[in-house]
Amino acid sequence: MTARAGWLLGVAVDALTARERLDNAIIDLVELGQFPPCHTEPDAWFSDSPTVIETAVAACLRCPVIHQCRAYALADPRTSRYGVWASTPDPRQRDVLARYESRSA
Ligand code: SF4
């Protein structure tokens, strides 16, 4: 296996692991009778309207799985390229937050 193939495999495994953690967190939430806000009004998370997007961004801040959601969005940037993920409508914002957090850890 080439170094690049190994790196790509590692990226894919990280994305799958992050997705599994997010799915498990959502399952735990559903078992408590709750849903992430984006599961009740999904269109708002992919709206073209800045006002609607701001509503989705604010709703994410109350989401119990926001940390798992952001970890997944960072691990799988292709899937999370569009829409609001973890209260950030722009993937570049997630990158900045991740770099900031890694420096403060
Ligand atoms: S944090 Fe993620 S899972 Fe929660 S509402 Fe926002 S986009 Fe949905």
Short mmCIF file of C-alpha atoms and ligand atoms in Angstrom, two decimals:
data_model
loop_
_atom_site.label_atom_id
_atom_site.label_comp_id
_atom_site.label_asym_id
_atom_site.label_seq_id
_atom_site.Cartn_x
_atom_site.Cartn_y
_atom_site.Cartn_z
CA MET A 1 0.00 0.00 0.00
CA THR A 2 1.35 3.43 -0.92
CA ALA A 3 1.60 6.18 1.66
CA ARG A 4 -1.21 8.10 -0.07
CA ALA A 5 -3.49 5.05 -0.15
CA GLY A 6 -2.78 4.51 3.56
CA TRP A 7 -3.59 8.13 4.29
CA LEU A 8 -6.85 7.94 2.31
CA LEU A 9 -7.82 4.75 4.13
CA GLY A 10 -7.15 6.46 7.45
CA VAL A 11 -9.34 9.42 6.45
CA ALA A 12 -12.16 7.06 5.43
CA VAL A 13 -11.93 5.12 8.70
CA ASP A 14 -11.97 8.38 10.71
CA ALA A 15 -15.10 9.51 8.84
CA LEU A 16 -16.85 6.19 9.41
CA THR A 17 -15.96 6.20 13.10
CA ALA A 18 -17.20 9.77 13.51
CA ARG A 19 -20.41 8.91 11.64
CA GLU A 20 -20.98 5.88 13.89
CA ARG A 21 -20.50 8.03 17.00
CA LEU A 22 -22.97 10.61 15.68
CA ASP A 23 -25.51 7.93 14.74
CA ASN A 24 -25.20 6.30 18.18
CA ALA A 25 -25.65 9.66 19.91
CA ILE A 26 -28.77 10.32 17.83
CA ILE A 27 -30.12 6.83 18.63
CA ASP A 28 -29.59 7.51 22.36
CA LEU A 29 -31.46 10.80 21.96
CA VAL A 30 -34.34 9.20 20.08
CA GLU A 31 -34.63 6.54 22.78
CA LEU A 32 -35.24 9.41 25.20
CA GLY A 33 -38.02 10.65 22.93
CA GLN A 34 -36.04 13.58 21.52
CA PHE A 35 -34.70 14.46 18.08
CA PRO A 36 -31.94 16.78 16.87
CA PRO A 37 -33.60 19.97 15.62
CA CYS A 38 -32.43 19.29 12.05
CA HIS A 39 -34.40 16.05 12.01
CA THR A 40 -37.68 17.87 12.54
CA GLU A 41 -37.15 20.65 9.94
CA PRO A 42 -34.35 19.45 7.64
CA ASP A 43 -35.07 21.93 4.82
CA ALA A 44 -34.04 24.85 7.02
CA TRP A 45 -30.50 23.41 7.30
CA PHE A 46 -30.07 23.61 3.51
CA SER A 47 -32.00 26.80 2.82
CA ASP A 48 -30.87 29.56 0.45
CA SER A 49 -32.34 32.16 2.79
CA PRO A 50 -29.82 33.78 5.15
CA THR A 51 -32.60 34.35 7.68
CA VAL A 52 -33.61 30.69 7.68
CA ILE A 53 -29.96 29.62 7.90
CA GLU A 54 -29.51 31.85 10.96
CA THR A 55 -32.48 30.09 12.56
CA ALA A 56 -30.83 26.70 11.89
CA VAL A 57 -27.50 27.94 13.27
CA ALA A 58 -29.23 29.04 16.48
CA ALA A 59 -31.18 25.78 16.77
CA CYS A 60 -27.96 23.75 16.51
CA LEU A 61 -26.66 25.48 19.64
CA ARG A 62 -29.41 23.71 21.62
CA CYS A 63 -28.69 20.30 20.05
CA PRO A 64 -27.48 17.63 22.48
CA VAL A 65 -25.32 15.95 19.81
CA ILE A 66 -23.55 19.07 18.54
CA HIS A 67 -20.07 17.82 19.50
CA GLN A 68 -20.49 14.51 17.68
CA CYS A 69 -22.02 16.38 14.74
CA ARG A 70 -19.05 18.72 14.42
CA ALA A 71 -16.58 15.85 14.75
CA TYR A 72 -18.32 14.09 11.89
CA ALA A 73 -18.53 17.23 9.76
CA LEU A 74 -14.80 17.75 10.20
CA ALA A 75 -14.00 14.10 9.49
CA ASP A 76 -16.14 13.98 6.33
CA PRO A 77 -15.87 17.41 4.66
CA ARG A 78 -17.30 16.14 1.35
CA THR A 79 -20.60 15.14 2.92
CA SER A 80 -20.76 18.24 5.10
CA ARG A 81 -19.81 20.67 2.33
CA TYR A 82 -23.38 21.94 2.07
CA GLY A 83 -25.80 22.96 4.77
CA VAL A 84 -25.50 23.85 8.43
CA TRP A 85 -23.55 21.37 10.56
CA ALA A 86 -23.00 21.91 14.27
CA SER A 87 -24.08 25.54 14.11
CA THR A 88 -21.68 26.41 11.29
CA PRO A 89 -22.93 27.06 7.77
CA ASP A 90 -19.43 27.31 6.31
CA PRO A 91 -16.89 24.43 6.40
CA ARG A 92 -14.09 26.98 6.82
CA GLN A 93 -15.59 27.99 10.17
CA ARG A 94 -15.38 24.37 11.35
CA ASP A 95 -11.74 24.19 10.30
CA VAL A 96 -10.93 27.37 12.23
CA LEU A 97 -12.74 26.06 15.33
CA ALA A 98 -10.93 22.71 15.13
CA ARG A 99 -7.53 24.42 14.85
CA TYR A 100 -8.36 26.71 17.76
CA GLU A 101 -9.46 23.76 19.92
CA SER A 102 -6.37 21.70 19.09
CA ARG A 103 -4.16 24.61 20.15
CA SER A 104 -6.03 25.07 23.43
CA ALA A 105 -6.00 21.34 24.31
S1 SF4 B 1 -25.82 20.07 15.71
FE1 SF4 B 1 -25.85 18.67 13.95
S2 SF4 B 1 -27.32 17.08 14.51
FE2 SF4 B 1 -27.67 18.84 15.85
S3 SF4 B 1 -29.24 20.08 14.86
FE3 SF4 B 1 -27.27 20.88 14.20
S4 SF4 B 1 -26.83 19.83 12.28
FE4 SF4 B 1 -28.42 18.65 13.33
#
